[in-house]
Coordinates of C-alpha atoms in Angstrom, one line a residue:
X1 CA 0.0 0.0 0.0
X2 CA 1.7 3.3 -1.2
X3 CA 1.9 5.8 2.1
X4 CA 0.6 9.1 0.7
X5 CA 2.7 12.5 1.5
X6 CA 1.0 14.1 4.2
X7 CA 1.4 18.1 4.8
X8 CA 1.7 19.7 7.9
X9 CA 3.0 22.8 9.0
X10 CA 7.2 23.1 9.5
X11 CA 8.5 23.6 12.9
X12 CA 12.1 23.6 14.2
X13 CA 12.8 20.5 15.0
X14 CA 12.4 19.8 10.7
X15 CA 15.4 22.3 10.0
X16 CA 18.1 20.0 9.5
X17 CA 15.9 17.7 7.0
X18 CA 14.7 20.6 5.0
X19 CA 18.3 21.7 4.4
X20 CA 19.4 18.1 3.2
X21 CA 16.4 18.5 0.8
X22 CA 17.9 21.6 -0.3
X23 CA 21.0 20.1 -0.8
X24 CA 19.2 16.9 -2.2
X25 CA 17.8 19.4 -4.8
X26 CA 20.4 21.4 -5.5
X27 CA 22.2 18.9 -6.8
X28 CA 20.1 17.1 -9.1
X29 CA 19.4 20.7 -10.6
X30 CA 23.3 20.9 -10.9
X31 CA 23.3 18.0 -12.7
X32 CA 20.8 19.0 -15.3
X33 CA 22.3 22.6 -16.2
X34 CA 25.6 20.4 -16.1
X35 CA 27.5 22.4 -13.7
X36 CA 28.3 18.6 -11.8
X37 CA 28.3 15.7 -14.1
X38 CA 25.4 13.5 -14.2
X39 CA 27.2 10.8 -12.1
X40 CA 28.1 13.3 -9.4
X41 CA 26.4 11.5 -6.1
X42 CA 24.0 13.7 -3.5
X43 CA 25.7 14.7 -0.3
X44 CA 26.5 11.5 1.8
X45 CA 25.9 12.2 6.0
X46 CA 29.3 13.8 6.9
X47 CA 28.9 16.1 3.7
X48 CA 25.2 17.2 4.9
X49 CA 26.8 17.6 8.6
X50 CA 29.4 20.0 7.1
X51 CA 27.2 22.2 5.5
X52 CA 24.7 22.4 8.4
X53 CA 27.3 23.4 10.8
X54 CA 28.1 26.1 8.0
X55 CA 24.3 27.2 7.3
X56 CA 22.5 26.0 10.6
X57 CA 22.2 30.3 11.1
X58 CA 20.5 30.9 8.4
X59 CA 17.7 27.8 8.6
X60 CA 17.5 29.1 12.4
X61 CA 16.7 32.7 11.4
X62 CA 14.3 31.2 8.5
X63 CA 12.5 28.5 11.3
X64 CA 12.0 31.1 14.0
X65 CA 10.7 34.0 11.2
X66 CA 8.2 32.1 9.0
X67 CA 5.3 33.9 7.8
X68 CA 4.2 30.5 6.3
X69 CA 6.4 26.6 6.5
X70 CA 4.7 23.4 5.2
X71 CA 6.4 19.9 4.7
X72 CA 5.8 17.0 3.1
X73 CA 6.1 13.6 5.0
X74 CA 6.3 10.6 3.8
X75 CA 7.2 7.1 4.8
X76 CA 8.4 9.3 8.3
X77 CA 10.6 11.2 6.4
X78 CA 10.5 15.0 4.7
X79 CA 10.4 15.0 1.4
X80 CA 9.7 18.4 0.5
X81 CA 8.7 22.1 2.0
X82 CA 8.0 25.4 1.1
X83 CA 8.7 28.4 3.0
X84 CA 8.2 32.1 3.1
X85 CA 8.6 35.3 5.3
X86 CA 6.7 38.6 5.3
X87 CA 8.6 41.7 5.9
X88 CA 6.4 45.2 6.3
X89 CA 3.8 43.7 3.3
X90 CA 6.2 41.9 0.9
X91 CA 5.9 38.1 1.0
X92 CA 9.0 36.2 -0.5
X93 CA 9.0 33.1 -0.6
X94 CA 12.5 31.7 0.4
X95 CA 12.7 28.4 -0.1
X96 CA 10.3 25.4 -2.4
X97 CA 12.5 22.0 -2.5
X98 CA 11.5 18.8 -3.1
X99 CA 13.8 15.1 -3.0
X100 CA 13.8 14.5 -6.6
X101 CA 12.5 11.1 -6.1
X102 CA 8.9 13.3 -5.1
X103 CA 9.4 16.0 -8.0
X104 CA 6.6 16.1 -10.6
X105 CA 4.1 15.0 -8.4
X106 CA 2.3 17.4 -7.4
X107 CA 3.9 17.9 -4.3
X108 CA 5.4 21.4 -5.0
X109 CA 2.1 22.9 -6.2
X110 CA 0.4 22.3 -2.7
X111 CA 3.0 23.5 -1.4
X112 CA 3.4 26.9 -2.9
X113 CA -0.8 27.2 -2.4
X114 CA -0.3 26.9 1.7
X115 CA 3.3 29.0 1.7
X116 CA 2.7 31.9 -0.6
X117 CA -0.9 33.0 0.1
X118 CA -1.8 36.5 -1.5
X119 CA -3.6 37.2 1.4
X120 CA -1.6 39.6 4.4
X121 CA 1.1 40.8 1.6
X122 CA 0.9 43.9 -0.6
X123 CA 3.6 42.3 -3.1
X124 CA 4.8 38.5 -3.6
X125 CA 8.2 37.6 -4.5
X126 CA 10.1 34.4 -5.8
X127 CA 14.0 34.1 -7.0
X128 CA 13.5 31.5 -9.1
X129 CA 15.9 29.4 -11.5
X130 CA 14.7 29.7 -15.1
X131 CA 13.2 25.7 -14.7
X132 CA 10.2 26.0 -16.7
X133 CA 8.2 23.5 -14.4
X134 CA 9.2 25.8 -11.7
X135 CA 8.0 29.2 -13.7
X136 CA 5.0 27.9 -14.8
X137 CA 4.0 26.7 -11.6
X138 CA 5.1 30.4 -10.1
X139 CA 3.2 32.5 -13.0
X140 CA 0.4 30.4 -12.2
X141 CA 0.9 31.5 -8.4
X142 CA 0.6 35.2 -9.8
X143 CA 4.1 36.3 -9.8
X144 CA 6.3 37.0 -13.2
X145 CA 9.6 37.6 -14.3
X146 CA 11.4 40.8 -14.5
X147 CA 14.8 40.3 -14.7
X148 CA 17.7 38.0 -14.6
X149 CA 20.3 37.6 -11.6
X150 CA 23.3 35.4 -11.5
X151 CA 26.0 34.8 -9.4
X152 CA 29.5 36.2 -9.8
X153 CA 32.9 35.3 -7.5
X154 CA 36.4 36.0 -7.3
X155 CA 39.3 35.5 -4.8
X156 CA 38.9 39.1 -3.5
X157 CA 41.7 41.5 -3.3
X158 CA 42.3 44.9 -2.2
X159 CA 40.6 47.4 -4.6
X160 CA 40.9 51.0 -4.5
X161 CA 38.0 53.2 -6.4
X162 CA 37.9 57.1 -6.0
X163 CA 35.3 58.5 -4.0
X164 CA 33.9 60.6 -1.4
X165 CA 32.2 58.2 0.7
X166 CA 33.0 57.3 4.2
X167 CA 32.7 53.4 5.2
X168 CA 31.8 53.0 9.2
X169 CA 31.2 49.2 11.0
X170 CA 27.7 49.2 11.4
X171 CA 27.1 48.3 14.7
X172 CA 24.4 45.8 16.2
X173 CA 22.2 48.3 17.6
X174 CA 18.7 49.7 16.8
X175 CA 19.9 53.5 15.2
X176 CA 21.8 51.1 12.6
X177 CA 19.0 49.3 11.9
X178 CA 16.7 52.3 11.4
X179 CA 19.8 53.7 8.9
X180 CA 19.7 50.6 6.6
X181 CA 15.4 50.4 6.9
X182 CA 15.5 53.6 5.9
X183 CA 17.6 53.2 2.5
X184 CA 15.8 49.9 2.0
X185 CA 12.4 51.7 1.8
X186 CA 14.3 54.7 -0.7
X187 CA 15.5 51.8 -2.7
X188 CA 13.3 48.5 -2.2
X189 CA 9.8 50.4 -1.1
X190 CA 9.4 48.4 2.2
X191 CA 12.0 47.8 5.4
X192 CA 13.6 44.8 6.5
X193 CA 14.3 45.4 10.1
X194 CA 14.3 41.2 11.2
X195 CA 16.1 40.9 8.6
X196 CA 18.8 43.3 9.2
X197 CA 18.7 42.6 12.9
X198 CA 20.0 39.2 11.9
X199 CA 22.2 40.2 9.3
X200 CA 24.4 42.8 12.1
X201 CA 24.4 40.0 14.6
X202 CA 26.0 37.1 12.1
X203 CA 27.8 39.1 9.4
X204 CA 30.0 42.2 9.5
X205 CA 27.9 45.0 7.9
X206 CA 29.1 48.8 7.5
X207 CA 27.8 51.9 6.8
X208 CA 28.3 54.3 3.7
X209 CA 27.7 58.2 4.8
X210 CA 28.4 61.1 2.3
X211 CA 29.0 63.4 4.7
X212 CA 26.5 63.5 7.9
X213 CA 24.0 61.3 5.3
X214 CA 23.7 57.3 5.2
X215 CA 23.8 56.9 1.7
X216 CA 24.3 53.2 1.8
X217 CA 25.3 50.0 3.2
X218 CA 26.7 46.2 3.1
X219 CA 27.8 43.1 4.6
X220 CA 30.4 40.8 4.1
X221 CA 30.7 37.3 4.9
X222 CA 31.2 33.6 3.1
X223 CA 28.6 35.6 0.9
X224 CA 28.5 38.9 0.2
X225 CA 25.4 41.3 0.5
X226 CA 22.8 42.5 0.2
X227 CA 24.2 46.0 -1.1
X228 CA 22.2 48.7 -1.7
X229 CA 22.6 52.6 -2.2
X230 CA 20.5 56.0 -2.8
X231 CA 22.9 56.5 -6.0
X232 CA 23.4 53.8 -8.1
X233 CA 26.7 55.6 -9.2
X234 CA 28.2 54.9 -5.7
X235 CA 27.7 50.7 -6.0
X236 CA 31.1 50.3 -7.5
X237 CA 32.5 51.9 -4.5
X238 CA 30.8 50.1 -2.2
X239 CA 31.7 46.9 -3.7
X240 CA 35.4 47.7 -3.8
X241 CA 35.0 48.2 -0.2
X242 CA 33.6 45.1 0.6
X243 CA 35.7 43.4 -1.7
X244 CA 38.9 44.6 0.4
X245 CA 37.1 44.1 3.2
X246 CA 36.7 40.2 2.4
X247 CA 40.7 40.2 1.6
X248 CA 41.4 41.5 5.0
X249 CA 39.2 38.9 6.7
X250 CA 41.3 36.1 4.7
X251 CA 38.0 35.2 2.9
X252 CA 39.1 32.4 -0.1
X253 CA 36.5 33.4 -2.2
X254 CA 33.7 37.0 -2.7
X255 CA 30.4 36.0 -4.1
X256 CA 27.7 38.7 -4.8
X257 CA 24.0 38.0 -6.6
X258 CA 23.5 41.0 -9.1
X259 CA 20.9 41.8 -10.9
X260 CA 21.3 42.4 -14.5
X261 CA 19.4 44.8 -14.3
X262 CA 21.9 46.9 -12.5
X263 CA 24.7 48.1 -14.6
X264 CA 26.9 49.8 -12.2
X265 CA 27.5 46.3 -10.5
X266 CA 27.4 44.5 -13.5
X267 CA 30.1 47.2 -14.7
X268 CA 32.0 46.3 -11.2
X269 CA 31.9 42.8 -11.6
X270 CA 33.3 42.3 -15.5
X271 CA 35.9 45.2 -15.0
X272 CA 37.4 42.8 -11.8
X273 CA 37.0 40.0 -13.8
X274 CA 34.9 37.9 -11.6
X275 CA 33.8 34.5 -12.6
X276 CA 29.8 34.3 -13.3
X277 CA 27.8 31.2 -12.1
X278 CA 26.4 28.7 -15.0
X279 CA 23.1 29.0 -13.3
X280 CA 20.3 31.6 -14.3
X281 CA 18.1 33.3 -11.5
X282 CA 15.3 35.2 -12.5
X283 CA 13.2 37.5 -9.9
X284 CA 9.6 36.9 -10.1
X285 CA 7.5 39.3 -8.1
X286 CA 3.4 40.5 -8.5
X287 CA 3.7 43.7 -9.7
X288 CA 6.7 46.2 -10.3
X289 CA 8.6 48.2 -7.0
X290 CA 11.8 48.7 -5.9
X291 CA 14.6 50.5 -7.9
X292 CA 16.9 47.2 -8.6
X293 CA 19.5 49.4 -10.3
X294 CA 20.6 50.2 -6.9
X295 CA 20.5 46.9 -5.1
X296 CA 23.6 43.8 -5.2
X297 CA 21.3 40.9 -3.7
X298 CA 21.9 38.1 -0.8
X299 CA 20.3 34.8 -1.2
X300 CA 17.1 34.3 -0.1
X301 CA 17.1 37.7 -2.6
X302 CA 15.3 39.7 0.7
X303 CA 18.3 38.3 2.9

């Protein structure tokens, strides 16, 4: 007798299974855009230990800040979840994985219908590979495309770049997080403050004045961002700085998510002559906002 997924909503103790399903997923989709080779195997026990140790922030901060988190049982096990958060109106959804033994069944679909309700949220948002199982079953959620993002890295060195900006530590209090909500609602058109909170606590972030003025701001860690700044002009700056920033720390590797959309990054990014991921993001939101010209992305694309 075939034991039918059941669905249920996600809790904290499911956060270690949901990130081997990422992983699980991940790779499978690696396979198919042949960034690994078709034999490559999924992540044995000590391989999915290793990147929990290295991630288990991030699915804490996602676990204890769900708007909306549903899984998938099966046989006792988790075989797939979707996840979103809501910050002031705007529902992303962060994370929609399934084992690829339960893909095409369905699964994902009542999923996505429990996790990314239009109800509550004044605009829905998705960073989405270009899949097109996956972007048809998002444009039938009522979210589109609107531009492409990938993925660019280097071993970062010190880079200088001319400019009148002044680059401060942001400190983990709540005047920094006030600074940075108030550049995200200039640029984005909503504030972020949970997210930021966590951000200051678990990466290094800094703040960009132009005299008196926060202009900007950025964090560096194992991944850099998110980025963003009043003047789009000022990006390349603030890149450089977080660039030399992850040399100084003795970072092997910078990675940033641009969008394609913005051309002063993109302009950063070629000049330095970062490598660019073989995999194609696209964001997919409900209806237009936010001035993306002036924003360098983290992953979840809110985060």
């Amino acid at each position: 007798m075939v034991d039918l997924p059941v669905v249920r909503r996600g809790n904290a103790d499911d956060s270690y299974a949901v990130m081997a399903i990422t992983e699980y997923a991940m790779t499978e989709l690696s396979r198919q855009w042949g960034v690994v080779a078709p034999s490559e195997p999924f992540p044995d026990k000590t391989a999915l230990d290793a990147t929990w140790e290295r991630t288990r922030q991030l699915y804490d901060f996602l676990s204890a800040n769900a708007d909306e988190w549903w899984v998938a049982e099966q046989y006792g096990r988790v075989v797939a979840f979707a996840r979103s958060i809501l910050c002031d109106g705007v529902r992303e959804l962060t994370e929609l994985f399934a084992h690829p033994q339960v893909q095409g069944t369905g699964l994902g679909r009542q999923l996505l219908s429990k996790a990314f309700p239009t109800e509550g949220a004044r605009h829905r948002t998705i960073m989405s590979t270009i899949d097109p199982a996956a972007q048809m079953l998002y444009m039938g959620s009522g979210v589109f495309p609107r531009f492409p993002i990938r993925g660019f890295s280097r071993v970062p060195e010190t880079v200088r770049i001319e400019s009148d900006l002044l680059f401060t530590p942001a400190a983990d209090d709540q005047p920094a997080v006030d600074s940075i909500g108030a550049i995200d609602a200039a640029v984005l058109g909503f504030r972020r403050s949970k997210v930021h909170r966590w951000l200051l606590a678990t990466r290094g972030g800094f703040l960009c004045y132009r005299g008196d003025e926060v202009v900007g701001y950025g964090y560096v860690g194992r991944t850099g961002g998110p980025f963003a700044a009043l003047e789009r002009s000022d990006l390349p700056a603030i890149l450089a700085h977080a660039e030399s920033s992850a040399s100084e720390q003795g970072l092997s590797s910078f990675y940033v998510l641009v969008p394609l959309i913005n051309e002063a990054a993109v302009g950063y990014v070629t000049r330095r002559r970062y490598e660019m991921d073989r995999i194609v993001l696209e964001l997919m939101i409900d209806e237009p906002f936010g001035c993306f010209d002036c924003y360098v992305a983290g992953s979840p694309f809110f985060l």
